[in-house]
Amino acid sequence: MSNDLKGKVNRLGIMGGTFDPIHYGHLVAAEMARGEFNLSKVLFIPSGTPPHKVNRDVSAANLRYEMVELAIQDNPAFDLSALEIERIGLSYTVETLRVLRRAWPEYELYFITGTDALLEIFSWRDAEEILTMIQFIGAARPGFDASDFLLKVQQEHPETQGRIHYLEVPALAISSTDIRARVRNGQPIRYLLPELVRLFLQKHGLYTAE
Ligand code: ATP
Ligand code: MG
């Protein structure tokens, strides 16, 4: 590392998700995390076939990818990766992080999730390894209070000390599940997600049937 770079930490945010469809809950969480933790970039990584969603028909990966592309195009700090959708088989976060760790050795990695996902991290494959590789940011999500969880983690997993961060954001009770149900029921979804994404899913007839 050259002298003038010393002390300057490059931080990369990672926002994984199904994004079926992407909505303002995702975008607000990512942008607030970027600001709060001084992230140089947030990389959105749409999942391939998510291990915990095999029971539901998830929209085609290329459509979910395109929706993310439309949603982030006006934010110069947001970027998109096809890493998981190009991988054959199930995507496990730990594998993605190993790849990113190698690709961005000079970056500190910050994995951004909502508090619902944060509450489940210890059920993820190789959770301990994940927690030594990266920092974790759990963004407030209505209905998922993480305070008890964070206390318990401090007691039971002292090795994660200082690596799991709770982030207050202007919380949005928006979910992809709710948006899909609204489309199915003919209810409005405008203002829950970027207009370009709304027009895209309309054009492709997404979520109109069960
Ligand atoms: P679904 O209802 O299909 O599960 P979702 O709205 O939960 O969709 P995901 O693609 O599952 O969206 O979420 C990707 C990531 O974004 C997860 O870490 C999730 O916790 C987070 N997230 C989703 N919605 C919000 C929100 N409204 N506020 C904060 N974080 C969110
Ligand atoms: Mg979800």
mmCIF file of C-alpha atoms and ligand atoms in Angstrom, residues 18 26 52-53 116 141 177, ligand 2:
data_model
loop_
_atom_site.group_PDB
_atom_site.id
_atom_site.type_symbol
_atom_site.label_atom_id
_atom_site.label_comp_id
_atom_site.label_asym_id
_atom_site.label_seq_id
_atom_site.Cartn_x
_atom_site.Cartn_y
_atom_site.Cartn_z
ATOM 1 C CA THR A 18 -34.030 -12.115 -4.492
ATOM 2 C CA HIS A 26 -33.913 -2.286 -0.443
ATOM 3 C CA HIS A 52 -34.687 -20.784 1.268
ATOM 4 C CA LYS A 53 -37.097 -20.000 -1.560
ATOM 5 C CA ASP A 116 -35.374 -10.133 9.309
ATOM 6 C CA ARG A 141 -37.215 -3.384 9.142
ATOM 7 C CA THR A 177 -44.202 -10.425 -1.132
HETATM 8 MG MG MG B 2 -37.254 -11.493 2.114
#
